[in-house]
Short mmCIF file of C-alpha atoms in Angstrom, two decimals:
data_model
loop_
_atom_site.label_atom_id
_atom_site.label_comp_id
_atom_site.label_asym_id
_atom_site.label_seq_id
_atom_site.Cartn_x
_atom_site.Cartn_y
_atom_site.Cartn_z
CA MET W 1 10.88 28.41 31.41
CA ILE W 2 11.36 25.05 29.65
CA GLU W 3 14.87 24.12 29.86
CA ASP W 4 16.61 23.55 26.49
CA PHE W 5 17.44 19.83 27.35
CA LEU W 6 14.00 19.09 27.82
CA LEU W 7 12.81 20.62 24.73
CA ARG W 8 15.20 18.89 22.90
CA ALA W 9 13.89 15.60 24.20
CA ALA W 10 10.86 16.42 23.53
CA ILE W 11 11.11 17.55 19.89
CA GLY W 12 12.91 14.40 19.38
CA GLY W 13 11.04 12.20 21.01
CA ILE W 14 7.65 13.35 19.25
CA GLY W 15 9.73 12.59 15.95
CA LEU W 16 10.47 9.60 16.47
CA ALA W 17 7.01 8.76 17.92
CA LEU W 18 5.52 10.51 14.49
CA VAL W 19 7.38 7.88 12.34
CA ALA W 20 7.43 4.66 14.96
CA GLY W 21 3.51 4.77 15.16
CA PRO W 22 2.69 4.01 11.66
CA VAL W 23 5.73 1.77 10.66
CA GLY W 24 4.67 0.18 14.11
CA CYS W 25 1.20 -0.73 12.53
CA PHE W 26 2.71 -2.77 10.21
CA VAL W 27 4.66 -4.70 12.63
CA VAL W 28 1.63 -5.39 14.40
CA TRP W 29 -0.34 -6.15 11.13
CA ARG W 30 2.71 -8.42 10.19
CA ARG W 31 3.22 -10.29 13.31
CA MET W 32 6.89 -8.79 13.36
CA ALA W 33 7.19 -7.93 17.02
CA TYR W 34 9.80 -10.34 17.71
CA PHE W 35 11.29 -9.73 14.47
CA GLY W 36 11.73 -5.84 15.57
CA ASP W 37 13.35 -7.05 18.52
CA SER W 38 16.07 -9.42 17.12
CA LEU W 39 16.99 -6.51 14.75
CA ALA W 40 17.13 -3.77 17.59
CA HIS W 41 19.59 -6.25 19.85
CA SER W 42 21.49 -6.95 16.31
CA ALA W 43 22.03 -3.15 16.09
CA LEU W 44 24.00 -2.77 19.73
CA LEU W 45 26.64 -4.27 17.82
CA GLY W 46 26.61 -1.58 15.44
CA ILE W 47 27.42 1.05 18.23
CA ALA W 48 31.06 -0.56 19.18
CA LEU W 49 31.32 -0.61 14.96
CA GLY W 50 30.49 2.98 14.54
CA PHE W 51 33.08 3.91 17.48
CA LEU W 52 35.71 1.61 16.11
CA LEU W 53 35.27 2.82 12.25
CA GLY W 54 35.19 6.58 13.89
CA ILE W 55 32.21 7.06 12.30
CA ASP W 56 28.69 8.48 13.62
CA PRO W 57 27.16 5.90 16.05
CA THR W 58 23.69 6.41 14.54
CA LEU W 59 25.10 5.40 11.11
CA GLY W 60 26.60 2.37 12.65
CA VAL W 61 23.50 1.14 13.81
CA ALA W 62 21.61 1.95 10.64
CA ALA W 63 24.05 0.09 8.56
CA THR W 64 24.05 -3.09 11.50
CA ALA W 65 20.27 -2.88 11.56
CA ILE W 66 20.17 -2.92 7.76
CA VAL W 67 22.53 -5.79 7.01
CA ALA W 68 20.66 -7.72 10.00
CA ALA W 69 17.50 -7.25 8.48
CA LEU W 70 18.73 -8.45 5.56
CA LEU W 71 20.11 -11.49 6.78
CA MET W 72 17.20 -12.55 8.65
CA ALA W 73 14.74 -11.96 6.14
CA GLY W 74 17.22 -14.63 3.82
CA LEU W 75 17.49 -16.94 6.85
CA GLN W 76 13.64 -17.12 7.24
CA VAL W 77 13.10 -18.06 3.27
CA ARG W 78 14.62 -21.32 4.12
CA GLN W 79 14.52 -22.86 7.34
CA ARG W 80 13.96 -25.93 9.25
CA LEU W 81 13.79 -23.93 12.57
CA ALA W 82 10.36 -22.55 13.62
CA SER W 83 10.41 -18.79 13.06
CA ASP W 84 10.30 -17.79 16.47
CA THR W 85 13.04 -20.14 17.80
CA LEU W 86 15.15 -18.85 15.07
CA LEU W 87 14.84 -15.05 15.45
CA GLY W 88 15.06 -16.07 19.60
CA ILE W 89 18.40 -17.22 18.58
CA LEU W 90 19.11 -14.31 16.52
CA SER W 91 17.55 -11.80 19.54
CA HIS W 92 19.59 -13.12 22.25
CA GLY W 93 22.67 -13.70 20.14
CA GLY W 94 22.58 -10.24 19.00
CA LEU W 95 22.08 -9.07 22.21
CA ALA W 96 25.33 -10.42 24.16
CA PHE W 97 27.70 -10.17 20.85
CA GLY W 98 26.59 -6.77 21.33
CA LEU W 99 27.67 -6.58 24.66
CA ILE W 100 30.50 -8.02 24.70
CA SER W 101 31.67 -5.55 21.59
CA ILE W 102 30.48 -2.69 23.71
CA GLY W 103 32.84 -4.04 27.03
CA LEU W 104 35.97 -4.56 24.71
CA THR W 105 35.63 -1.18 23.07
CA GLN W 106 37.23 1.37 25.47
CA GLY W 107 35.42 4.40 26.31
CA LEU W 108 32.13 3.07 25.37
CA ARG W 109 31.40 0.30 28.77
CA THR W 110 30.40 3.57 31.06
CA ASP W 111 27.62 4.32 28.45
CA LEU W 112 25.85 0.93 28.59
CA PHE W 113 22.91 1.90 30.55
CA ALA W 114 22.19 4.57 27.84
CA TYR W 115 22.54 1.92 24.90
CA LEU W 116 19.82 -0.56 26.41
CA PHE W 117 17.55 2.04 27.81
CA GLY W 118 18.15 5.50 25.97
CA ASP W 119 19.13 8.72 26.96
CA VAL W 120 16.63 11.43 25.64
CA LEU W 121 17.38 13.75 27.81
CA ALA W 122 21.18 13.81 26.65
CA ILE W 123 20.34 14.22 23.04
CA ASP W 124 21.94 17.01 20.78
CA ALA W 125 21.05 18.84 17.75
CA ARG W 126 22.73 16.45 15.76
CA ASP W 127 20.56 13.48 17.06
CA LEU W 128 17.75 15.28 16.45
CA ALA W 129 18.68 15.84 12.98
CA TRP W 130 19.17 12.36 12.40
CA ILE W 131 15.73 11.91 13.84
CA TRP W 132 14.01 14.37 11.87
CA ILE W 133 15.65 13.54 8.63
CA GLY W 134 15.73 9.86 8.94
CA GLY W 135 12.11 9.91 10.40
CA GLY W 136 10.99 11.81 7.62
CA ALA W 137 12.56 9.88 4.71
CA ALA W 138 11.05 6.88 6.60
CA LEU W 139 7.32 8.07 6.37
CA VAL W 140 8.12 9.26 3.07
CA GLY W 141 9.24 5.85 1.95
CA LEU W 142 6.46 4.07 3.86
CA ALA W 143 3.89 6.37 2.15
CA LEU W 144 5.51 5.30 -1.17
CA ILE W 145 5.09 1.68 -0.64
CA TRP W 146 1.92 1.95 1.58
CA ARG W 147 -0.87 0.40 -1.04
CA PRO W 148 1.28 -2.54 -1.77
CA LEU W 149 2.62 -3.31 1.90
CA LEU W 150 -1.09 -3.08 2.49
CA ALA W 151 -2.34 -5.69 0.10
CA LEU W 152 0.35 -7.90 0.88
CA THR W 153 -0.11 -7.90 4.62
CA VAL W 154 -4.01 -8.67 3.43
CA HIS W 155 -3.26 -11.84 1.03
CA GLU W 156 0.11 -11.87 -0.20
CA GLU W 157 -0.21 -14.16 -3.25
CA LEU W 158 -3.51 -12.13 -3.96
CA ALA W 159 -1.38 -9.57 -4.31
CA ARG W 160 1.23 -11.12 -6.30
CA ALA W 161 -1.57 -12.53 -8.60
CA GLU W 162 -2.54 -8.78 -9.16
CA GLY W 163 1.08 -8.06 -10.54
CA LYS W 164 1.63 -5.83 -7.08
CA ARG W 165 5.47 -5.32 -6.54
CA VAL W 166 5.27 -7.57 -3.65
CA ALA W 167 9.27 -8.69 -3.44
CA LEU W 168 10.37 -4.59 -3.53
CA ALA W 169 7.49 -3.56 -0.70
CA LYS W 170 8.73 -6.12 1.38
CA LEU W 171 12.24 -5.20 1.08
CA ALA W 172 11.92 -1.60 1.23
CA TYR W 173 9.74 -2.32 4.67
CA LEU W 174 12.69 -3.91 6.13
CA LEU W 175 14.80 -1.05 5.32
CA LEU W 176 12.15 1.47 6.98
CA ILE W 177 12.07 -0.72 10.34
CA ALA W 178 15.93 -0.70 10.58
CA LEU W 179 16.00 3.29 10.03
CA VAL W 180 13.55 3.53 12.90
CA VAL W 181 15.48 1.37 15.09
CA ALA W 182 18.59 3.62 14.36
CA VAL W 183 17.06 6.77 15.16
CA ALA W 184 15.07 5.45 18.06
CA MET W 185 17.93 3.87 19.79
CA LYS W 186 19.04 7.34 21.57
CA ILE W 187 15.34 7.64 22.89
CA VAL W 188 14.49 4.65 24.43
CA GLY W 189 17.65 1.97 23.84
CA VAL W 190 17.87 -1.22 22.25
CA LEU W 191 15.81 -3.23 25.10
CA LEU W 192 13.01 -0.73 24.44
CA VAL W 193 12.60 0.05 20.52
CA THR W 194 9.93 -2.39 19.88
CA ALA W 195 8.04 -0.90 22.72
CA LEU W 196 7.51 1.83 20.42
CA LEU W 197 6.55 0.32 17.62
CA ILE W 198 4.23 -2.03 18.95
CA ILE W 199 2.43 -0.63 21.82
CA PRO W 200 1.08 3.19 20.12
CA ALA W 201 -0.02 1.02 17.29
CA ALA W 202 -1.75 -2.01 19.61
CA ALA W 203 -3.60 1.41 21.66
CA ALA W 204 -4.76 3.10 18.50
CA ARG W 205 -6.50 -0.28 17.09
CA GLY W 206 -9.44 -0.25 19.59
CA LEU W 207 -10.35 3.76 18.11
CA ALA W 208 -9.95 3.31 14.12
CA ARG W 209 -12.01 1.76 11.03
CA SER W 210 -9.39 2.35 8.66
CA PRO W 211 -5.72 1.19 7.99
CA GLU W 212 -4.87 4.83 7.62
CA GLY W 213 -7.17 6.13 10.75
CA MET W 214 -5.05 3.63 12.99
CA ALA W 215 -1.72 4.45 11.39
CA ALA W 216 -2.35 8.25 12.50
CA LEU W 217 -4.20 7.71 16.10
CA ALA W 218 -0.76 5.74 16.64
CA ALA W 219 1.79 8.59 16.05
CA LEU W 220 -0.35 10.50 18.22
CA MET W 221 -0.71 7.93 20.64
CA GLY W 222 3.53 7.97 20.86
CA VAL W 223 3.60 11.43 21.16
CA LEU W 224 1.05 11.21 23.76
CA ALA W 225 3.40 8.98 25.67
CA VAL W 226 6.75 10.82 24.91
CA LEU W 227 5.07 14.03 26.14
CA LEU W 228 3.65 12.45 29.46
CA GLY W 229 6.92 10.15 29.95
CA LEU W 230 9.17 13.22 30.13
CA ALA W 231 7.07 14.82 32.20
CA ALA W 232 7.13 12.10 34.66
CA SER W 233 10.70 11.82 34.24
CA TRP W 234 10.99 15.78 35.02
CA TRP W 235 8.88 15.49 38.25
CA LEU W 236 8.97 12.36 39.40
CA ASP W 237 12.97 11.80 38.38
CA THR W 238 11.93 8.99 36.95
CA PRO W 239 14.48 7.00 34.06
CA SER W 240 13.11 9.02 31.05
CA GLY W 241 13.33 6.03 28.54
CA PRO W 242 11.30 3.43 30.55
CA SER W 243 9.16 6.30 31.36
CA ILE W 244 7.74 7.02 27.88
CA VAL W 245 6.82 3.02 27.24
CA ALA W 246 5.29 2.62 30.77
CA ALA W 247 3.00 5.55 29.66
CA ALA W 248 2.68 4.10 26.42
CA THR W 249 1.50 0.68 28.17
CA LEU W 250 -1.10 3.40 30.18
CA LEU W 251 -2.69 4.45 27.54
CA PHE W 252 -2.63 1.30 25.93
CA PHE W 253 -4.94 -0.48 28.70
CA ALA W 254 -6.88 2.91 28.77
CA THR W 255 -7.87 2.67 25.24
CA ALA W 256 -8.27 -1.46 25.80
CA ILE W 257 -10.78 -0.91 28.39
CA GLY W 258 -12.56 2.04 26.88
CA GLY W 259 -12.53 0.18 23.66
CA THR W 260 -14.48 -2.93 25.22
CA ARG W 261 -16.70 -0.49 27.05
CA LEU W 262 -17.76 1.01 24.11
CA ALA W 263 -17.87 -2.03 21.97
CA LEU W 264 -20.04 -3.21 24.44
CA GLY W 265 -22.19 0.09 24.41
CA ARG W 266 -22.56 0.07 20.63
CA GLY W 267 -23.31 -3.81 20.82
CA ARG W 268 -20.93 -5.51 18.43
CA ALA W 269 -16.92 -5.79 18.73
CA MET H 1 -3.64 -18.04 -29.91
CA GLN H 2 -5.86 -16.10 -31.59
CA GLY H 3 -9.33 -16.35 -32.84
CA PRO H 4 -12.57 -16.50 -31.20
CA ASP H 5 -12.23 -20.00 -30.46
CA ALA H 6 -8.53 -20.17 -29.38
CA PRO H 7 -7.98 -21.09 -25.37
CA LEU H 8 -7.89 -18.13 -22.82
CA ILE H 9 -4.91 -19.69 -21.49
CA ALA H 10 -3.70 -22.93 -21.83
CA ALA H 11 -0.63 -25.56 -20.01
CA GLU H 12 1.20 -27.91 -22.46
CA GLY H 13 3.16 -30.39 -20.86
CA VAL H 14 3.61 -28.85 -17.47
CA SER H 15 5.21 -30.51 -14.81
CA LEU H 16 6.75 -29.12 -11.27
CA ALA H 17 8.82 -30.86 -8.53
CA LEU H 18 8.75 -29.22 -5.27
CA ASP H 19 11.39 -30.53 -2.82
CA GLY H 20 12.53 -33.09 -5.12
CA ARG H 21 8.83 -34.72 -5.13
CA THR H 22 6.97 -34.38 -8.38
CA VAL H 23 3.78 -32.56 -7.51
CA LEU H 24 2.69 -32.12 -11.86
CA ALA H 25 3.22 -34.60 -14.31
CA SER H 26 3.08 -33.61 -18.06
CA ILE H 27 -0.07 -31.72 -17.44
CA ASP H 28 -2.32 -30.34 -20.62
CA LEU H 29 -5.40 -28.14 -20.02
CA ALA H 30 -6.70 -25.47 -21.37
CA VAL H 31 -9.73 -22.89 -20.44
CA HIS H 32 -12.04 -21.38 -23.60
CA PRO H 33 -13.81 -18.37 -23.49
CA GLY H 34 -17.27 -18.84 -21.58
CA GLU H 35 -16.45 -22.08 -20.56
CA ILE H 36 -16.15 -23.54 -16.86
CA VAL H 37 -13.44 -25.94 -16.25
CA THR H 38 -13.90 -27.78 -12.64
CA LEU H 39 -10.26 -28.96 -10.83
CA ILE H 40 -11.34 -31.87 -8.91
CA GLY H 41 -8.46 -34.59 -7.18
CA PRO H 42 -7.55 -35.52 -3.88
CA ASN H 43 -5.71 -33.79 -1.08
CA GLY H 44 -1.91 -33.34 -2.52
CA ALA H 45 -3.05 -33.97 -6.00
CA GLY H 46 -1.50 -30.84 -7.09
CA LYS H 47 -4.26 -28.46 -7.76
CA THR H 48 -3.68 -25.42 -6.29
CA SER H 49 0.16 -25.73 -7.30
CA LEU H 50 -1.42 -26.05 -11.04
CA VAL H 51 -3.56 -22.83 -10.30
CA ARG H 52 -0.03 -21.14 -9.04
CA VAL H 53 1.66 -22.00 -12.27
CA LEU H 54 -1.53 -20.94 -14.75
CA LEU H 55 -1.43 -17.67 -12.40
CA GLY H 56 2.59 -17.15 -12.88
CA LEU H 57 3.42 -17.24 -9.22
CA VAL H 58 5.56 -20.35 -9.85
CA ARG H 59 7.68 -20.80 -12.42
CA PRO H 60 7.21 -24.72 -13.93
CA ASP H 61 10.27 -26.83 -14.32
CA GLU H 62 9.31 -28.46 -18.00
CA GLY H 63 6.22 -27.31 -20.05
CA ARG H 64 4.67 -23.79 -21.10
CA ILE H 65 1.96 -21.79 -20.49
CA LEU H 66 0.33 -19.92 -22.96
CA ARG H 67 -2.09 -16.87 -22.07
CA ARG H 68 -3.57 -14.40 -24.55
CA PRO H 69 -2.45 -11.18 -24.93
CA ASN H 70 -3.45 -8.70 -22.47
CA LEU H 71 -5.45 -11.74 -20.24
CA LYS H 72 -7.03 -10.40 -17.61
CA ILE H 73 -7.41 -12.75 -15.00
CA GLY H 74 -9.57 -12.34 -11.63
CA TYR H 75 -8.25 -14.47 -8.77
CA VAL H 76 -10.16 -16.06 -5.91
CA PRO H 77 -7.27 -17.78 -3.38
CA GLN H 78 -8.19 -20.59 -1.25
CA GLN H 79 -7.20 -19.60 2.31
CA VAL H 80 -7.99 -16.20 3.62
CA ASP H 81 -6.24 -15.70 6.85
CA ARG H 82 -8.03 -12.72 8.32
CA ASP H 83 -6.88 -10.64 11.56
CA PRO H 84 -9.03 -8.29 13.87
CA VAL H 85 -5.65 -6.18 14.53
CA LEU H 86 -6.05 -4.93 11.13
CA PRO H 87 -9.07 -2.67 10.95
CA LEU H 88 -10.63 -3.08 7.24
CA GLN H 89 -13.94 -2.57 5.86
CA ALA H 90 -14.87 -4.89 3.01
CA ASP H 91 -15.10 -1.67 0.60
CA ARG H 92 -11.66 -1.06 1.37
CA PHE H 93 -10.75 -4.65 0.89
CA LEU H 94 -12.33 -4.41 -2.37
CA ALA H 95 -9.86 -1.20 -2.75
CA LEU H 96 -6.84 -3.05 -2.70
CA ALA H 97 -7.45 -4.80 -6.04
CA GLY H 98 -6.11 -1.00 -7.95
CA PRO H 99 -7.41 1.92 -8.77
CA THR H 100 -10.94 1.67 -8.59
CA THR H 101 -14.25 4.28 -7.84
CA ARG H 102 -16.50 3.47 -4.86
CA ALA H 103 -19.24 3.24 -7.30
CA ARG H 104 -17.23 0.49 -9.20
CA ARG H 105 -16.62 -1.18 -5.85
CA GLN H 106 -20.42 -0.94 -5.06
CA ALA H 107 -21.55 -2.58 -8.49
CA ALA H 108 -19.39 -5.64 -7.92
CA LEU H 109 -20.70 -6.09 -4.56
CA GLU H 110 -24.19 -5.89 -5.85
CA GLU H 111 -23.41 -8.29 -8.69
CA VAL H 112 -22.20 -10.75 -6.26
CA GLY H 113 -25.26 -10.34 -4.19
CA ALA H 114 -23.20 -8.37 -1.09
CA ALA H 115 -24.16 -5.03 -0.92
CA HIS H 116 -24.58 -4.87 2.54
CA VAL H 117 -21.29 -5.70 3.44
CA ALA H 118 -19.81 -3.04 2.49
CA ARG H 119 -19.00 -1.21 5.61
CA HIS H 120 -18.69 -4.28 7.65
CA PRO H 121 -15.39 -5.05 9.00
CA PHE H 122 -13.79 -7.54 6.84
CA HIS H 123 -12.75 -9.88 9.36
CA ALA H 124 -16.11 -10.63 10.83
CA LEU H 125 -17.56 -11.83 7.13
CA SER H 126 -19.39 -15.00 7.42
CA GLY H 127 -17.88 -17.61 5.18
CA GLY H 128 -20.13 -17.06 2.31
CA GLU H 129 -19.94 -13.54 2.44
CA LEU H 130 -16.21 -13.78 2.20
CA GLN H 131 -16.42 -15.49 -0.89
CA ARG H 132 -18.61 -13.04 -2.45
CA ALA H 133 -16.51 -10.32 -1.56
CA LEU H 134 -13.58 -12.17 -2.69
CA LEU H 135 -15.55 -12.65 -6.01
CA ALA H 136 -16.15 -8.82 -6.23
CA ARG H 137 -12.42 -8.11 -5.71
CA ALA H 138 -11.85 -10.55 -8.57
CA LEU H 139 -14.84 -8.66 -10.75
CA LEU H 140 -12.99 -5.17 -10.09
CA ARG H 141 -10.33 -6.28 -12.78
CA ASP H 142 -12.74 -6.77 -15.68
CA PRO H 143 -11.44 -10.24 -15.88
CA ASP H 144 -11.33 -12.57 -19.42
CA LEU H 145 -10.47 -15.82 -16.95
CA LEU H 146 -11.96 -16.31 -13.39
CA VAL H 147 -9.66 -18.48 -11.65
CA LEU H 148 -11.20 -19.64 -8.26
CA ASP H 149 -9.54 -22.05 -5.56
CA GLU H 150 -11.98 -23.30 -3.43
CA PRO H 151 -14.83 -20.65 -4.26
CA VAL H 152 -17.74 -22.57 -2.00
CA ARG H 153 -14.90 -23.48 1.15
CA GLY H 154 -16.40 -22.51 4.20
CA VAL H 155 -20.06 -22.26 3.08
CA ASP H 156 -23.17 -24.27 3.83
CA VAL H 157 -24.55 -26.64 1.25
CA GLY H 158 -27.66 -24.42 0.53
CA GLY H 159 -24.91 -21.70 0.12
CA GLN H 160 -22.91 -23.79 -1.70
CA ILE H 161 -25.56 -24.07 -4.64
CA ALA H 162 -26.42 -20.29 -4.27
CA LEU H 163 -22.54 -19.57 -5.06
CA TYR H 164 -22.74 -22.12 -7.86
CA ASP H 165 -25.30 -20.13 -9.25
CA LEU H 166 -23.75 -16.88 -9.05
CA ILE H 167 -20.85 -18.14 -10.77
CA ASP H 168 -22.67 -19.91 -13.30
CA GLY H 169 -24.86 -16.11 -14.03
CA ILE H 170 -21.33 -14.34 -14.02
CA ARG H 171 -19.93 -16.41 -16.79
CA LYS H 172 -23.31 -16.33 -18.94
CA ARG H 173 -23.54 -12.59 -18.44
CA ARG H 174 -19.73 -11.59 -18.68
CA GLY H 175 -18.93 -14.66 -21.18
CA CYS H 176 -15.20 -15.12 -19.37
CA GLY H 177 -13.78 -18.48 -18.45
CA VAL H 178 -13.80 -20.09 -15.31
CA LEU H 179 -11.23 -22.53 -13.99
CA MET H 180 -12.30 -23.58 -10.66
CA VAL H 181 -10.67 -26.18 -7.94
CA SER H 182 -13.69 -28.10 -6.46
CA HIS H 183 -14.12 -27.90 -2.65
CA ASP H 184 -15.27 -31.30 -2.64
CA LEU H 185 -16.23 -34.46 -4.38
CA HIS H 186 -19.71 -34.31 -3.47
CA LEU H 187 -21.04 -31.36 -5.11
CA VAL H 188 -19.85 -30.78 -8.97
CA MET H 189 -21.64 -27.82 -10.43
CA ALA H 190 -23.80 -28.82 -13.23
CA ALA H 191 -22.99 -26.09 -15.66
CA THR H 192 -19.69 -27.27 -15.66
CA ASP H 193 -18.50 -27.98 -19.25
CA GLN H 194 -15.27 -29.93 -18.10
CA VAL H 195 -14.28 -31.86 -15.36
CA VAL H 196 -10.37 -32.53 -15.06
CA CYS H 197 -9.52 -34.93 -12.71
CA LEU H 198 -6.02 -34.50 -11.27
CA ASN H 199 -3.84 -36.72 -9.34
CA THR H 200 -0.36 -35.25 -9.91
CA HIS H 201 -1.22 -36.53 -13.35
CA VAL H 202 -4.48 -35.74 -15.55
CA CYS H 203 -6.49 -39.00 -14.50
CA CYS H 204 -9.42 -38.30 -16.94
CA ALA H 205 -11.11 -34.88 -18.41
CA GLY H 206 -14.60 -34.71 -19.31
CA HIS H 207 -18.43 -33.83 -18.70
CA PRO H 208 -18.65 -34.44 -15.08
CA GLU H 209 -21.20 -37.54 -15.67
CA ALA H 210 -18.64 -39.04 -17.88
CA VAL H 211 -16.25 -38.63 -15.41
CA THR H 212 -17.70 -39.99 -13.01
CA ARG H 213 -17.86 -43.57 -14.91
CA HIS H 214 -14.15 -43.44 -15.46
CA PRO H 215 -12.37 -46.59 -13.97
CA GLU H 216 -9.28 -44.40 -12.99
CA TYR H 217 -11.57 -42.07 -11.13
CA ARG H 218 -13.35 -44.18 -9.45
CA ALA H 219 -10.31 -46.20 -8.32
CA LEU H 220 -8.80 -42.98 -7.15
CA PHE H 221 -11.94 -42.12 -4.78
CA GLY H 222 -13.00 -45.43 -3.86
CA SER H 223 -16.48 -45.73 -1.95
CA ALA H 224 -16.71 -41.38 -2.25
CA ALA H 225 -16.96 -41.98 -5.92
CA GLU H 226 -20.40 -43.55 -5.41
CA ARG H 227 -21.74 -40.55 -3.51
CA LEU H 228 -20.81 -38.17 -6.09
CA ALA H 229 -23.77 -35.69 -6.62
CA VAL H 230 -23.58 -34.06 -9.18
CA TYR H 231 -25.92 -30.81 -8.85
CA VAL H 232 -28.18 -30.35 -11.33
CA HIS H 233 -29.25 -26.81 -12.28
CA HIS H 234 -32.98 -25.76 -12.15
CA HIS H 235 -32.59 -24.42 -15.46
CA ASP H 236 -30.08 -26.03 -16.98
CA HIS H 237 -30.20 -27.92 -20.53
CA ALA H 238 -29.34 -31.86 -20.51
CA HIS H 239 -26.22 -32.59 -19.71
CA ALA H 240 -27.40 -35.89 -19.20
CA LEU H 241 -26.38 -37.05 -22.64
CA ALA H 242 -22.89 -36.44 -21.81
CA GLY H 243 -20.14 -37.49 -24.24
CA GLU H 244 -17.02 -40.27 -24.14
CA VAL H 245 -14.25 -38.72 -22.21
CA LEU H 246 -12.28 -36.83 -24.23
CA PRO H 247 -8.17 -35.79 -24.01
CA ILE H 248 -8.61 -32.04 -23.04
CA GLY H 249 -8.38 -29.57 -26.00
CA GLU H 250 -10.71 -31.75 -28.13
CA ALA H 251 -14.47 -31.95 -28.21
CA GLY H 252 -14.91 -31.65 -24.68
CA GLY H 253 -13.12 -28.27 -24.07
CA HIS H 254 -15.55 -26.13 -26.76
CA PRO H 255 -17.95 -23.54 -25.81
CA HIS H 256 -21.56 -24.18 -26.51
CA PRO H 257 -24.55 -22.27 -25.93
CA HIS H 258 -26.66 -22.66 -22.93
CA PRO H 259 -29.98 -21.74 -23.10
#
């Protein structure tokens, strides 16, 4: 008989993986891995904010992530610093301020480890609702902007010249990442959120022949990683969030090696 | 802007400054149906900026752009960064143009002589195949005007001649206007009706042979000007009797039949 908490963890993890895979494909295609990191770290402030305002912590994180995403996008338009330097400042600055805000808030300090690395075995029905409703909304949103977002990812100016709504698609995509970061926080924590976005997508690349195929495979890889990670956590008593990310990493290397052998066999990369 | 002789698109007194630096100064330019206009000029002359203003991607500080009502533009951009992390076949790249059918995409690839690349990964296309795929995506929009920013970039000389022939053929078959930014000065397509030499302002304009004799052009390009070769199309008419250099929009810019 499966324990209830393990079942909830699996349902929550699968829900997150289904949305993180497709959203993460664009993070990989648009080279936004560092952006995702900075966003997740800044979102740590949202936990203290949610606690102080007495609102749902996930809501606090979602609001903070959205504000941080808009600020970062605005800062990147006119800049003297290279993009990775700017994101590095925001990433580590966000983490530092987030940790301080949690440290200063009575009643939060003891849970610090859970915020950083997730605590999927402790998710409750409300968290599940957040994951499936928030994640479902993010997937629908992604489907709606899929065509213009893909076109601008391949060539932004050409997409603009063809009359596609580039600015709208970019803005909507930032909000989607913020939403995914918020729902992922409970499961893998702020330090590992980006891993769930980019590793399943990267693992899917070698097996995919179309953008949609890669998105679907990334979702599948994420689900596999969640199940393998939870199994390891159950049988080997390892921390659950890191176990999920470790499983995804092993899947990535497996497909990378398998994909290379396949490519060599076919005679072309 | 009505009637068959009216330009498809025209710039009137267009000026643009970027970060306080003047990039374009009082540019006049017009492209008529069935006409090929080639923009040449040194690096930083404002060629791509002018293209972006004409496409409506940048608003000029002064002047205006006049377009025919419902003008459809097919655009081939200069730089395409391709990343193998995105699994995209050439046919799918074409589909990004908008609502199309597989048959139309295949027909467009056939028109540019690249039917065989439909299933190839976009990131692995050769320089010539990439330019043809870009051209095919532009043709899918049924353009009245083709705007081609360095359409022979990354292609060897033999391939460049083939591409110029292809563009000339498309112009003749479809009767669309073509505005082209030239890849380099050494090979300007002879089918070009008008060359516009740009260096922030319009230095000179006219038939290719006439422009190469213009003093300002020679001052601009120095010894490179001596090496400029006008590629003569093997079944083209005699452009050797080129007229005088004329301001744009006057006699130099009118369409004329090509036998």
